[in-house]
Structure formats: C-alpha cells, structure tokens
Short mmCIF file of C-alpha atoms in Angstrom, two decimals:
data_model
loop_
_atom_site.label_atom_id
_atom_site.label_comp_id
_atom_site.label_asym_id
_atom_site.label_seq_id
_atom_site.Cartn_x
_atom_site.Cartn_y
_atom_site.Cartn_z
CA MET Z 24 23.95 69.50 22.63
CA SER Z 25 20.24 69.98 22.17
CA ALA Z 26 18.18 71.80 24.75
CA SER Z 27 16.21 68.73 25.84
CA ARG Z 28 19.42 66.72 26.31
CA LEU Z 29 20.90 69.53 28.38
CA GLY Z 30 17.71 69.56 30.41
CA ARG Z 31 17.89 65.83 31.03
CA ARG Z 32 21.52 66.07 32.15
CA LEU Z 33 20.75 68.92 34.50
CA ALA Z 34 17.86 66.94 35.96
CA ALA Z 35 20.12 63.93 36.47
CA LEU Z 36 22.71 66.14 38.14
CA ALA Z 37 20.04 67.59 40.43
CA ARG Z 38 18.95 64.07 41.43
CA LYS Z 39 22.52 63.12 42.21
CA LEU Z 40 23.13 66.21 44.34
CA ALA Z 41 19.85 66.07 46.25
CA LEU Z 42 21.03 63.64 48.93
CA PRO Z 43 24.37 65.37 49.67
CA ALA Z 44 22.52 68.71 49.96
CA ALA Z 45 20.01 67.16 52.33
CA VAL Z 46 22.84 65.84 54.50
CA LEU Z 47 24.37 69.32 54.74
CA VAL Z 48 21.04 70.83 55.72
CA LEU Z 49 20.54 68.13 58.34
CA TRP Z 50 24.05 68.79 59.64
CA SER Z 51 23.26 72.49 60.16
CA PHE Z 52 20.02 71.63 61.94
CA ALA Z 53 21.77 69.13 64.17
CA THR Z 54 24.37 71.60 65.40
CA ASP Z 55 22.29 74.81 65.45
CA PHE Z 56 18.90 73.65 66.75
CA TRP Z 57 19.39 70.26 68.37
CA LYS Z 58 22.62 71.41 70.03
CA ILE Z 59 24.66 68.28 69.32
CA HIS Z 60 27.90 68.53 71.27
CA PRO Z 61 30.72 69.96 69.08
CA ILE Z 62 33.00 67.04 70.09
CA ILE Z 63 30.60 64.72 68.31
CA LEU Z 64 29.69 67.00 65.45
CA PRO Z 65 31.28 70.43 64.99
CA ALA Z 66 29.25 73.18 63.39
CA LEU Z 67 29.32 73.26 59.63
CA ASP Z 68 30.60 76.84 59.50
CA GLN Z 69 33.39 75.85 61.93
CA VAL Z 70 34.54 73.25 59.41
CA LEU Z 71 34.24 75.75 56.58
CA GLU Z 72 36.28 78.19 58.62
CA ASP Z 73 39.00 75.54 58.95
CA PHE Z 74 38.91 75.07 55.21
CA GLY Z 75 39.50 78.83 54.95
CA THR Z 76 42.32 78.94 57.47
CA TYR Z 77 44.20 75.83 56.32
CA GLY Z 78 43.49 76.65 52.72
CA LEU Z 79 44.99 80.10 52.98
CA ASN Z 80 48.06 79.22 55.05
CA GLY Z 81 48.95 76.41 52.62
CA VAL Z 82 48.83 73.59 55.18
CA LEU Z 83 45.89 71.86 53.57
CA ALA Z 84 47.49 71.96 50.12
CA ALA Z 85 50.83 70.73 51.46
CA GLN Z 86 49.35 67.83 53.47
CA SER Z 87 47.04 66.84 50.63
CA ALA Z 88 49.91 66.97 48.17
CA ALA Z 89 52.05 64.75 50.40
CA SER Z 90 49.26 62.18 50.67
CA LEU Z 91 48.33 62.35 47.02
CA ARG Z 92 51.96 61.93 45.95
CA ARG Z 93 52.42 58.76 48.02
CA CYS Z 94 49.04 57.41 47.05
CA LEU Z 95 49.53 57.89 43.31
CA LEU Z 96 53.13 56.69 43.31
CA GLY Z 97 52.22 53.52 45.22
CA PHE Z 98 49.06 52.93 43.20
CA VAL Z 99 50.71 53.37 39.80
CA LEU Z 100 53.84 51.35 40.56
CA GLY Z 101 51.98 48.61 42.45
CA SER Z 102 49.29 48.26 39.78
CA ALA Z 103 51.83 48.20 36.97
CA GLY Z 104 53.67 45.41 38.76
CA GLY Z 105 50.47 43.54 39.57
CA ILE Z 106 49.13 43.71 36.02
CA GLY Z 107 52.54 42.84 34.54
CA LEU Z 108 53.10 39.80 36.74
CA GLY Z 109 49.42 38.85 36.47
CA ILE Z 110 49.68 38.64 32.67
CA VAL Z 111 52.77 36.43 32.90
CA LEU Z 112 51.30 34.12 35.55
CA GLY Z 113 47.88 33.98 33.90
CA TRP Z 114 49.47 33.00 30.61
CA TYR Z 115 52.01 30.46 31.88
CA ASN Z 116 50.03 28.05 34.05
CA THR Z 117 53.03 26.06 35.25
CA LEU Z 118 54.78 29.19 36.42
CA HIS Z 119 51.61 30.16 38.26
CA ASP Z 120 51.80 26.91 40.25
CA TYR Z 121 55.15 27.97 41.71
CA PHE Z 122 53.75 31.27 42.92
CA ASP Z 123 50.23 30.20 43.85
CA VAL Z 124 50.72 29.47 47.56
CA ALA Z 125 53.06 32.39 48.14
CA ILE Z 126 50.68 34.86 46.49
CA ASN Z 127 47.63 33.65 48.36
CA PHE Z 128 49.50 33.65 51.67
CA LEU Z 129 50.92 37.12 51.23
CA ARG Z 130 47.74 38.69 49.98
CA SER Z 131 45.85 37.33 52.98
CA ILE Z 132 47.93 39.44 55.36
CA PRO Z 133 46.14 42.78 55.72
CA LYS Z 134 48.47 45.41 54.33
CA THR Z 135 47.72 47.72 57.25
CA ALA Z 136 49.06 44.96 59.53
CA LEU Z 137 52.38 45.22 57.71
CA ALA Z 138 52.67 48.92 58.53
CA PRO Z 139 54.50 48.48 61.89
CA LEU Z 140 57.04 46.16 60.27
CA PHE Z 141 57.65 48.45 57.30
CA LEU Z 142 58.02 51.48 59.55
CA VAL Z 143 60.75 49.65 61.48
CA TRP Z 144 62.44 48.55 58.29
CA PHE Z 145 62.23 51.73 56.25
CA GLY Z 146 61.89 54.59 58.73
CA PHE Z 147 59.57 57.57 58.74
CA GLY Z 148 59.80 58.95 55.21
CA ASP Z 149 57.84 58.27 52.05
CA LEU Z 150 59.37 54.87 51.34
CA PRO Z 151 57.40 52.65 53.77
CA LYS Z 152 54.14 54.40 52.89
CA VAL Z 153 54.62 54.13 49.15
CA LEU Z 154 55.64 50.50 49.57
CA LEU Z 155 52.54 49.66 51.60
CA VAL Z 156 50.21 51.34 49.13
CA GLY Z 157 52.10 49.69 46.28
CA LEU Z 158 51.80 46.26 47.87
CA ALA Z 159 48.04 46.63 48.35
CA SER Z 160 47.58 47.77 44.73
CA PHE Z 161 49.90 45.03 43.55
CA PHE Z 162 47.85 42.21 45.06
CA TYR Z 163 44.45 43.55 44.02
CA THR Z 164 45.51 43.93 40.41
CA LEU Z 165 47.56 40.73 40.40
CA ILE Z 166 44.70 38.46 41.45
CA THR Z 167 42.14 39.95 39.07
CA THR Z 168 44.58 40.02 36.16
CA ILE Z 169 45.49 36.35 36.64
CA GLU Z 170 41.79 35.49 36.71
CA GLY Z 171 41.09 37.61 33.64
CA VAL Z 172 43.97 36.28 31.58
CA SER Z 173 43.42 32.62 32.41
CA ASN Z 174 39.66 32.66 31.90
CA VAL Z 175 39.36 34.08 28.40
CA ASP Z 176 36.47 32.62 26.41
CA ALA Z 177 37.92 29.59 24.62
CA LEU Z 178 35.82 30.34 21.54
CA LEU Z 179 37.64 33.64 20.96
CA ILE Z 180 41.01 31.90 21.16
CA LYS Z 181 39.77 29.21 18.79
CA SER Z 182 38.56 31.90 16.38
CA ALA Z 183 41.93 33.60 16.36
CA ARG Z 184 43.81 30.33 16.01
CA SER Z 185 41.63 29.26 13.08
CA MET Z 186 42.68 32.44 11.31
CA GLY Z 187 46.33 31.58 11.79
CA ALA Z 188 47.22 33.65 14.85
CA SER Z 189 50.42 32.60 16.62
CA SER Z 190 50.52 32.14 20.41
CA ARG Z 191 52.10 35.53 20.78
CA GLN Z 192 49.44 37.16 18.59
CA ILE Z 193 46.73 35.40 20.58
CA LEU Z 194 48.18 36.88 23.75
CA THR Z 195 48.40 40.42 22.45
CA THR Z 196 45.29 40.58 20.26
CA VAL Z 197 42.85 38.32 22.13
CA VAL Z 198 43.83 37.54 25.70
CA LEU Z 199 44.90 41.02 26.78
CA PRO Z 200 41.86 42.89 25.45
CA ALA Z 201 39.57 40.15 26.77
CA ALA Z 202 41.17 40.47 30.23
CA MET Z 203 40.86 44.25 30.34
CA PRO Z 204 37.55 44.35 32.23
CA ALA Z 205 39.05 42.13 34.95
CA MET Z 206 42.16 44.31 35.15
CA HIS Z 207 39.97 47.37 35.38
CA ALA Z 208 38.00 45.88 38.26
CA GLY Z 209 41.31 45.22 40.02
CA LEU Z 210 42.40 48.81 39.46
CA ARG Z 211 39.23 50.14 41.05
CA LEU Z 212 39.73 47.98 44.12
CA ALA Z 213 43.38 49.01 44.25
CA ALA Z 214 42.56 52.73 44.02
CA ALA Z 215 40.06 52.48 46.86
CA THR Z 216 42.43 50.47 49.06
CA SER Z 217 45.43 52.72 48.38
CA LEU Z 218 43.88 55.50 50.39
CA VAL Z 219 42.95 53.20 53.29
CA VAL Z 220 46.45 51.84 53.62
CA LEU Z 221 48.08 55.21 53.17
CA VAL Z 222 46.06 57.01 55.84
CA THR Z 223 46.71 54.22 58.32
CA ALA Z 224 50.45 54.41 57.71
CA GLU Z 225 50.41 58.20 57.99
CA MET Z 226 48.55 58.04 61.28
CA LEU Z 227 51.17 55.67 62.68
CA SER Z 228 54.27 57.66 61.81
CA GLY Z 229 55.72 60.62 59.97
CA ASN Z 230 55.04 64.32 60.17
CA ASP Z 231 52.94 65.16 57.16
CA GLY Z 232 50.03 63.94 55.11
CA LEU Z 233 46.28 63.88 55.74
CA GLY Z 234 46.58 60.87 58.05
CA TYR Z 235 49.03 62.84 60.16
CA LEU Z 236 46.64 65.81 60.14
CA LEU Z 237 43.83 63.56 61.38
CA GLU Z 238 45.98 62.15 64.16
CA GLN Z 239 47.07 65.65 65.19
CA ALA Z 240 43.46 66.81 65.26
CA ARG Z 241 42.53 63.86 67.47
CA GLY Z 242 45.37 64.74 69.86
CA GLY Z 243 44.06 68.30 70.22
CA LEU Z 244 40.39 67.26 70.08
CA ASN Z 245 40.21 69.63 67.16
CA MET Z 246 37.05 68.17 65.68
CA SER Z 247 36.42 70.66 62.89
CA THR Z 248 39.91 70.01 61.50
CA MET Z 249 39.27 66.29 61.69
CA TYR Z 250 36.06 66.68 59.69
CA MET Z 251 37.90 68.85 57.18
CA ALA Z 252 40.56 66.17 56.67
CA LEU Z 253 37.88 63.50 56.29
CA ILE Z 254 36.06 65.53 53.66
CA VAL Z 255 39.28 66.07 51.72
CA LEU Z 256 40.00 62.32 51.88
CA GLY Z 257 36.52 61.66 50.57
CA VAL Z 258 37.08 64.03 47.69
CA ILE Z 259 40.44 62.44 46.84
CA GLY Z 260 39.02 58.91 46.99
CA PHE Z 261 36.03 59.89 44.89
CA SER Z 262 38.23 61.61 42.28
CA LEU Z 263 40.61 58.67 42.11
CA ASP Z 264 37.77 56.28 41.44
CA TRP Z 265 36.25 58.64 38.91
CA CYS Z 266 39.58 58.80 37.03
CA VAL Z 267 39.89 55.02 36.95
CA ARG Z 268 36.30 54.67 35.72
CA TYR Z 269 36.82 57.40 33.13
CA CYS Z 270 39.93 55.66 31.77
CA GLY Z 271 37.95 52.42 31.68
CA ARG Z 272 35.22 54.01 29.59
CA LYS Z 273 37.76 55.51 27.19
CA LEU Z 274 39.84 52.35 26.85
CA MET Z 275 36.88 49.97 26.58
CA PRO Z 276 34.27 51.76 24.49
CA TRP Z 277 32.74 48.42 23.54
CA ARG Z 278 31.56 47.89 27.10
CA LYS Z 279 28.76 50.38 26.70
CA GLY Z 280 26.06 50.45 24.12
CA LYS Z 281 22.61 49.44 23.10
CA THR Z 282 21.53 46.56 20.96
CA ILE Z 283 19.80 47.59 17.79
CA SER Z 284 17.20 45.39 16.22
CA THR Z 285 16.95 44.62 12.53
CA MET Y 18 40.32 22.04 -2.77
CA GLU Y 19 39.72 18.35 -2.53
CA LEU Y 20 39.65 16.65 0.85
CA GLU Y 21 40.39 12.98 1.43
CA ILE Y 22 39.70 11.78 4.94
CA ALA Y 23 40.74 8.25 5.77
CA GLY Y 24 40.35 6.24 8.97
CA LEU Y 25 39.92 9.30 11.16
CA SER Y 26 39.54 8.49 14.86
CA LYS Y 27 39.60 10.59 17.98
CA THR Y 28 39.79 9.41 21.55
CA PHE Y 29 39.68 11.67 24.60
CA ALA Y 30 41.38 10.61 27.80
CA MET Y 31 39.03 11.23 30.74
CA ASN Y 32 41.03 12.06 33.87
CA GLY Y 33 41.47 8.58 35.28
CA ARG Y 34 38.07 7.37 34.06
CA GLY Y 35 39.33 5.59 31.00
CA ALA Y 36 39.01 6.96 27.48
CA VAL Y 37 36.06 8.02 25.40
CA SER Y 38 35.99 7.34 21.69
CA VAL Y 39 34.41 10.33 19.96
CA LEU Y 40 35.11 9.51 16.32
CA ASP Y 41 35.64 6.04 15.01
CA ASN Y 42 37.26 5.33 11.67
CA ILE Y 43 35.67 8.00 9.55
CA SER Y 44 36.47 8.07 5.87
CA MET Y 45 35.06 10.34 3.18
CA ASP Y 46 36.15 12.25 0.12
CA ILE Y 47 34.93 15.77 -0.43
CA ALA Y 48 35.25 17.10 -3.95
CA HIS Y 49 36.59 20.49 -4.93
CA GLY Y 50 33.80 23.04 -4.73
CA GLU Y 51 31.38 20.62 -3.12
CA PHE Y 52 28.84 21.70 -0.53
CA LEU Y 53 28.68 18.89 2.00
CA SER Y 54 26.49 18.79 5.08
CA ILE Y 55 26.92 16.62 8.12
CA ILE Y 56 23.88 15.82 10.22
CA GLY Y 57 23.59 13.59 13.24
CA PRO Y 58 22.22 13.40 16.76
CA SER Y 59 23.86 15.63 19.35
CA GLY Y 60 27.03 14.25 20.85
CA CYS Y 61 27.96 12.30 17.72
CA GLY Y 62 31.26 14.12 17.23
CA LYS Y 63 30.28 16.49 14.40
CA THR Y 64 32.01 19.44 16.02
CA THR Y 65 35.13 17.43 16.84
CA PHE Y 66 35.21 16.26 13.24
CA ILE Y 67 35.26 19.71 11.67
CA GLU Y 68 37.58 21.10 14.32
CA ILE Y 69 40.07 18.40 13.34
CA ILE Y 70 39.71 19.43 9.69
CA ALA Y 71 40.21 23.06 10.77
CA GLY Y 72 43.39 22.06 12.58
CA LEU Y 73 42.01 23.13 15.98
CA GLN Y 74 42.21 19.60 17.34
CA GLN Y 75 44.50 16.66 16.58
CA GLN Y 76 43.14 13.28 15.51
CA THR Y 77 44.22 10.16 17.38
CA ALA Y 78 44.49 8.14 14.17
CA GLY Y 79 43.85 8.54 10.47
CA THR Y 80 44.85 11.01 7.79
CA ILE Y 81 43.47 14.11 6.14
CA ARG Y 82 44.84 14.89 2.72
CA VAL Y 83 44.19 18.10 0.88
CA ASP Y 84 44.71 17.88 -2.89
CA GLY Y 85 46.71 14.71 -2.27
CA ARG Y 86 49.05 16.13 0.35
CA PRO Y 87 48.87 15.70 4.14
CA ARG Y 88 46.86 18.52 5.75
CA SER Y 89 49.77 19.88 7.76
CA GLU Y 90 51.99 20.27 4.68
CA SER Y 91 49.29 21.35 2.26
CA GLY Y 92 49.22 24.94 3.48
CA CYS Y 93 45.47 24.64 3.16
CA ASN Y 94 43.59 27.64 4.38
CA CYS Y 95 40.55 26.55 6.36
CA ALA Y 96 38.11 29.06 7.77
CA ILE Y 97 35.60 28.10 10.42
CA VAL Y 98 32.34 29.75 11.51
CA PHE Y 99 30.97 28.87 14.94
CA GLN Y 100 27.42 28.72 16.22
CA GLN Y 101 28.18 31.40 18.83
CA TYR Y 102 29.88 33.63 16.22
CA GLY Y 103 33.20 34.03 18.10
CA LEU Y 104 33.46 37.72 17.23
CA PHE Y 105 35.85 39.84 19.26
CA PRO Y 106 33.63 42.12 21.36
CA TRP Y 107 36.32 44.83 21.63
CA LEU Y 108 36.69 45.23 17.88
CA THR Y 109 34.28 47.03 15.58
CA VAL Y 110 32.62 45.12 12.77
CA ARG Y 111 35.26 46.32 10.33
CA ARG Y 112 38.17 45.41 12.57
CA ASN Y 113 36.67 42.00 13.22
CA VAL Y 114 36.53 41.35 9.49
CA GLU Y 115 40.09 42.61 9.07
CA TYR Y 116 41.48 40.59 12.01
CA GLY Y 117 42.92 37.69 10.00
CA LEU Y 118 44.35 40.05 7.40
CA LYS Y 119 45.99 42.20 10.03
CA ILE Y 120 47.76 39.37 11.83
CA ARG Y 121 49.15 38.30 8.47
CA GLY Y 122 50.55 41.79 8.03
CA MET Y 123 48.36 43.10 5.22
CA ARG Y 124 48.58 46.85 4.70
CA ARG Y 125 45.86 49.05 6.08
CA ARG Y 126 44.58 50.34 2.74
CA ARG Y 127 44.40 46.89 1.21
CA ARG Y 128 42.69 45.58 4.36
CA ARG Y 129 40.09 48.25 4.06
CA GLU Y 130 39.32 47.32 0.47
CA VAL Y 131 38.89 43.68 1.43
CA SER Y 132 36.66 44.41 4.41
CA ASP Y 133 34.57 46.80 2.32
CA THR Y 134 34.06 44.09 -0.29
CA PHE Y 135 33.01 41.40 2.13
CA LEU Y 136 30.84 43.61 4.29
CA ARG Y 137 29.00 44.69 1.17
CA MET Y 138 28.64 41.03 0.21
CA VAL Y 139 26.86 40.20 3.45
CA HIS Y 140 24.84 43.44 3.22
CA LEU Y 141 26.39 45.03 6.27
CA ASP Y 142 27.85 48.13 4.65
CA GLY Y 143 26.99 51.01 6.92
CA TYR Y 144 27.60 48.95 10.06
CA GLU Y 145 31.43 49.09 9.90
CA ASP Y 146 31.85 51.05 13.10
CA TYR Y 147 29.37 49.17 15.27
CA TYR Y 148 30.49 46.79 17.96
CA PRO Y 149 29.24 43.19 17.73
CA HIS Y 150 26.96 43.45 20.77
CA GLU Y 151 25.12 46.30 19.06
CA LEU Y 152 24.00 43.94 16.29
CA SER Y 153 21.35 41.24 16.19
CA GLY Y 154 22.32 37.55 16.11
CA GLY Y 155 21.80 37.21 12.37
CA MET Y 156 23.93 40.28 11.70
CA GLN Y 157 26.67 39.02 14.00
CA GLN Y 158 26.75 35.70 12.17
CA ARG Y 159 27.02 37.54 8.85
CA VAL Y 160 29.98 39.47 10.25
CA ALA Y 161 31.56 36.15 11.26
CA LEU Y 162 30.94 34.83 7.76
CA ALA Y 163 32.49 37.93 6.20
CA ARG Y 164 35.46 37.59 8.53
CA SER Y 165 36.00 33.98 7.44
CA LEU Y 166 35.65 34.74 3.76
CA ALA Y 167 37.95 37.76 3.97
CA ASN Y 168 40.82 35.36 4.65
CA SER Y 169 40.16 33.83 1.19
CA PRO Y 170 39.87 30.27 2.45
CA ASP Y 171 40.07 27.15 0.26
CA ILE Y 172 37.76 25.29 2.59
CA LEU Y 173 34.93 26.82 4.60
CA LEU Y 174 33.79 24.94 7.69
CA LEU Y 175 30.55 25.92 9.43
CA ASP Y 176 29.55 24.47 12.78
CA GLU Y 177 25.76 24.85 13.20
CA PRO Y 178 26.12 28.50 12.21
CA PHE Y 179 22.42 29.31 12.04
CA ALA Y 180 21.21 27.17 14.96
CA ALA Y 181 20.84 30.16 17.28
CA LEU Y 182 18.78 32.22 14.82
CA ASP Y 183 15.03 32.49 14.45
CA ALA Y 184 13.44 30.73 11.50
CA PHE Y 185 13.08 33.81 9.32
CA THR Y 186 16.62 35.11 9.86
CA LYS Y 187 17.89 31.59 9.35
CA GLU Y 188 16.31 31.35 5.89
CA SER Y 189 17.74 34.65 4.75
CA CYS Y 190 21.17 33.63 6.04
CA GLN Y 191 20.92 30.33 4.18
CA GLN Y 192 20.12 32.09 0.94
CA GLU Y 193 22.92 34.54 1.52
CA LEU Y 194 25.38 31.72 2.12
CA LEU Y 195 24.35 29.95 -1.08
CA GLY Y 196 24.65 33.21 -2.99
CA LEU Y 197 28.15 33.78 -1.65
CA TRP Y 198 29.26 30.22 -2.36
CA HIS Y 199 27.72 29.77 -5.81
CA GLY Y 200 30.33 29.68 -8.52
CA THR Y 201 33.32 30.29 -6.25
CA GLY Y 202 34.67 26.73 -6.21
CA LEU Y 203 34.87 26.97 -2.43
CA THR Y 204 34.65 23.62 -0.66
CA VAL Y 205 32.12 23.83 2.17
CA VAL Y 206 31.56 21.47 5.09
CA PHE Y 207 28.39 22.44 6.94
CA VAL Y 208 27.41 20.87 10.25
CA THR Y 209 23.76 21.10 11.25
CA HIS Y 210 21.00 19.23 13.00
CA ASP Y 211 18.34 20.76 10.76
CA VAL Y 212 17.43 18.27 8.03
CA THR Y 213 15.62 20.76 5.78
CA GLU Y 214 18.56 23.12 5.97
CA ALA Y 215 20.95 20.32 5.04
CA VAL Y 216 18.90 19.29 2.01
CA TYR Y 217 18.38 22.85 0.83
CA LEU Y 218 22.05 23.78 0.98
CA SER Y 219 23.97 20.65 0.09
CA ASP Y 220 25.23 18.60 -2.80
CA ARG Y 221 25.55 15.67 -0.43
CA ILE Y 222 24.54 14.86 3.14
CA VAL Y 223 26.57 12.62 5.41
CA VAL Y 224 24.63 11.23 8.36
CA PHE Y 225 26.64 10.53 11.50
CA ALA Y 226 25.61 8.09 14.22
CA GLY Y 227 26.85 8.68 17.72
CA LYS Y 228 28.92 7.16 20.48
CA PRO Y 229 31.37 6.78 18.94
CA GLY Y 230 30.77 9.07 15.95
CA ARG Y 231 30.79 7.24 12.64
CA VAL Y 232 29.34 7.58 9.16
CA LEU Y 233 25.97 5.86 8.92
CA ASP Y 234 24.92 6.85 5.43
CA THR Y 235 25.58 9.30 2.62
CA ILE Y 236 22.67 10.88 0.75
CA PRO Y 237 23.22 12.70 -2.56
CA VAL Y 238 21.04 15.74 -3.21
CA ASP Y 239 20.42 15.91 -6.94
CA ILE Y 240 18.52 19.14 -7.13
CA ALA Y 241 19.46 21.74 -9.71
CA ARG Y 242 21.09 25.00 -8.63
CA PRO Y 243 20.54 27.83 -8.11
CA ARG Y 244 17.78 26.79 -5.72
CA SER Y 245 14.98 29.08 -4.67
CA MET Y 246 13.20 28.79 -1.36
CA ASP Y 247 10.22 27.25 -3.22
CA VAL Y 248 12.27 24.18 -4.06
CA ARG Y 249 11.52 22.99 -0.55
CA LEU Y 250 7.97 22.28 -1.58
CA SER Y 251 8.89 20.12 -4.57
CA ASP Y 252 8.54 16.33 -4.54
CA PRO Y 253 12.22 15.46 -5.14
CA PHE Y 254 13.17 17.74 -2.24
CA ARG Y 255 10.60 16.12 0.03
CA ASP Y 256 11.73 12.62 -0.97
CA ILE Y 257 15.32 13.39 -0.05
CA GLU Y 258 14.23 15.06 3.15
CA ARG Y 259 12.12 12.04 4.09
CA ARG Y 260 15.01 9.70 3.43
CA ALA Y 261 17.39 11.86 5.48
CA ARG Y 262 14.95 11.90 8.38
CA ALA Y 263 14.63 8.12 8.27
CA VAL Y 264 18.39 7.67 8.39
CA LEU Y 265 18.66 10.24 11.17
CA ALA Y 266 16.03 8.38 13.21
CA GLN Y 267 18.05 5.22 12.72
CA ALA Y 268 21.20 7.11 13.82
CA ARG Y 269 19.42 8.13 17.02
CA THR Y 270 18.37 4.61 17.93
CA CYS Y 271 21.77 3.10 17.34
CA GLY Y 272 23.33 5.91 19.40
CA GLU Y 273 20.95 4.97 22.23
CA ALA Y 274 21.64 1.26 21.81
CA GLN Y 275 25.35 1.99 22.23
CA ALA Y 276 24.77 4.16 25.25
CA THR Y 277 22.69 1.64 27.20
#
C-alpha cells in the first residue's frame, strides 16, 4: 500500500469515527457538568466500570455467548430454509400459487407477537428463541429470494437458451447468480431482525442472554448495566451486518467497479 | 448452411383481447454463406422473425428448413447477438465467452484456447478479467460477438446489434464484423433499421412491412467485397441506398394504413 493511499484510508477512518467520538464527549459533559440524573443517563465511567466488572467475572461473555449462539443458529438455519424454499417457489410458478396466501399471511404476523405462543409451546430453553429468530430470517430471505429468482432479466435467459443451455443449466448458471443480490438484501434484513426478535424473546423468558440481562437491569434500576448491554447489542448487530456485507462483496465481486472508457 | 423459410406466420394471443398477427406468411431462401439484412419500420416483427429462426420462439404456421431438413431435426447451431448484449454481469469477459463451451462440457484448457482466439479476433485481448460493466458499449457488444462465434455457429443472427452505439463505434464494429465473416462461409441474418448499415454489410436486403410483418421487397446489393468504408460514397452504393429508402418509406405508409 502506498503512503498516499494509507493516508486517504486513515482520513476516511477519522471521518467515520468523528461522530461517535463527539457523542462520547457529549455524554461526559451531560453527566459531569449538566448533572443529568443517573437514572436517565448514567456516567460514562460507571458504564465502563460495569464493562470491567462483568467482563472480568465472565458474566458478560457468558450472556453474550448465549445470545450470539441463538442468534446465529436461528439466522443460519432460517436463512438457509428461506433461500432454499425461495429458489424452489421462484422457479416453479404453479407451486408458488399454492403457498402464496399462506406465506403472505404468516409473514404478516410480527414474529415478536409469536413469542408468547412459542414460549408456551416450547418452554424456557433455547428452542423457542432459536425458532423465533429462524422464522424471522426465514421469511425475510424467502420473500426476497422468490422475487429475485422470478424476476431475472429475460434477455439473460434468452442468451443462455440460445447457446443451448438446458432448464437446469439455466437455473444454476443464470437464475441463481442473477438472484444473488436479492438474496443478499434478504440476508441483511434477516440479520438485523434476528437480534430484535431474539432480545424480545429473552426479555420475556429464560435466565440468560443479553435480553435477560437488560430485563434484570431494569428490575434493579441498574442503568449502567443496561447501557452496557445495549452497547454490546449494538456491537453484535453491527458486526453481524458487517459480516453479511463482507460476504456479499466477496461472493459478488462484479457488483463493484468503475466503467472504463475506450 | 442454407435456410429455406416457407409460409412462416406468428400470432400472439392477447389475454382475452383477441389475437395479434405479428408475422404473416413469410417465405425466403437464404444461401449458404450469405449476408442478409432485414430492415423495416419498428414493430414489423423483425425480432420475432429471427428469434423464431434462433429457436427462441415457436412459429404458429410455416416451416424452416436448414440444408433441406426441418430446423428441429437439423441440429443447426444458431447463435444470436442482441442489441442489449445479454452478457452475464457476474462473469468476466473470458467466462462470458466460454459460457456456451462450458455448458457443453468442453475441457478447461480447450475452452481457454477458444476464448483466447476469439477475444483476439475482436481485439479484446488484455480485457479477459474485466467484468462487462467495466467496458464500454462497443466493447461489450464485441464480447457478445466473440461469445456467439466461440460456439462455432452455422448461422449467425444479429438483432440490431449496433443500434445502441455511437456512430464512430458503430462503423468500427461493422468493419470488424465484416472482417470476421469474410471467407468463413457463415450464414448471417442481420436485423437493423439503419439503411446505410444494411447496404454496407449485406449481399441482399429484405424489406419488411409491418402489422402484420411481411416481406415487401428484396434488394440485391451487387457491390464487390471486401468493401472499404469509402464504398459508401460511390454511385452504385448510393443508388441501392436510395432504392432501399424508397421501399422503406413505402413500408412505413402501408404499416400506417393497416394500423388506422
């Protein structure tokens, strides 16, 4: 990497970090000078202290791991199912007709609204939480995959057919790559929603996870712990989205690039 | 290969609004190695016509025979080039050119030789690893041409391939196409709405009239090959061009008469 390129990247990084840094400074001012009540906004060093305490005694790691495990398991299984079924239904239009109403009805029910039912059905363990996250991921990826697969540019299919591609080859070599951007968009929505659904379920029942930690903190009006849990959730959500975007860039290198002129 | 088209008709059913006749009783013979252009007003069924020859659409009536045998049994290898290129955006230039070879199971090393040959032919060596969107329109259309030719077709069909290009790029693409075709014995059917282009490229021009599409006239182009760009300024060229324009004007009016 040349020096000027390094310089440009550092400058870009500085621009990206400027706002978060400003927020932290403002936070310190708000608690130290303007005396905002700690129930509304705990002092920044109080939150950092909690990070220290919970970090050292292993609670933070354990609760984060519990949440992350459920989130990833649900997200991966649900998305795999959604993309798989989406490809089948997008490809076979008649089959799609059979499922159309059912899918649109079921996806319209907020997944968080299903939490009470699932907790009754499946108890307090991982199962109802993973299922809820999975269901949310499933529908987000299903809808976008169906759209992507059934709306491939007809010219590309014609091109492949004129070169003698069979239906099966058209599916694997044209339709699936052409639908990848749509699937990827579904995955990003699914990743973001996974965390929402999971935290809600954890707040409602169970005895571990970041949602549980939040609910506990609320019970004890332990505001600095609450802020700590929120920050960790933010970091997890951000990282999840970054991973999905990174995979997208690696799997679809053609999506980025400049046009050269002759 | 030689193409005999007899009584070709195509009717589209319009969801409950009756049927539209797009092609009506078209007959023509295209000789082996001939370069034939089809011109006509828009909506006269030119695209439908060559997509039927390509096997992408089915005719309602009529027959297409290739070297005396029905198209479906002839095993004829038709390649088609579209106005909007139809390149796969997720494949590099090289992989686009190799697409047809790969789905037929050609080995990687052999594929590479073929794509090298054809990319060199269209002067795109050095651009193998670019993605289509990184290239200009003229370059993309040359990739599409290389991709078609890599499948060693017997008949090459082109549907207004240069219509989206600027005048200068268009001329260089035309010359390139003639250079590639000359002496190969490849039968070419070229659809265009550019009269000068049709005269410059073709052995014969068929003028379609619209609604429904039918053959209005056939104009032979007796100009010696190879043709340079300067041939466009010669009197014989201008005479043929003038005649083609007259027939095309007539095709427009009778299309309008039908429509009203």
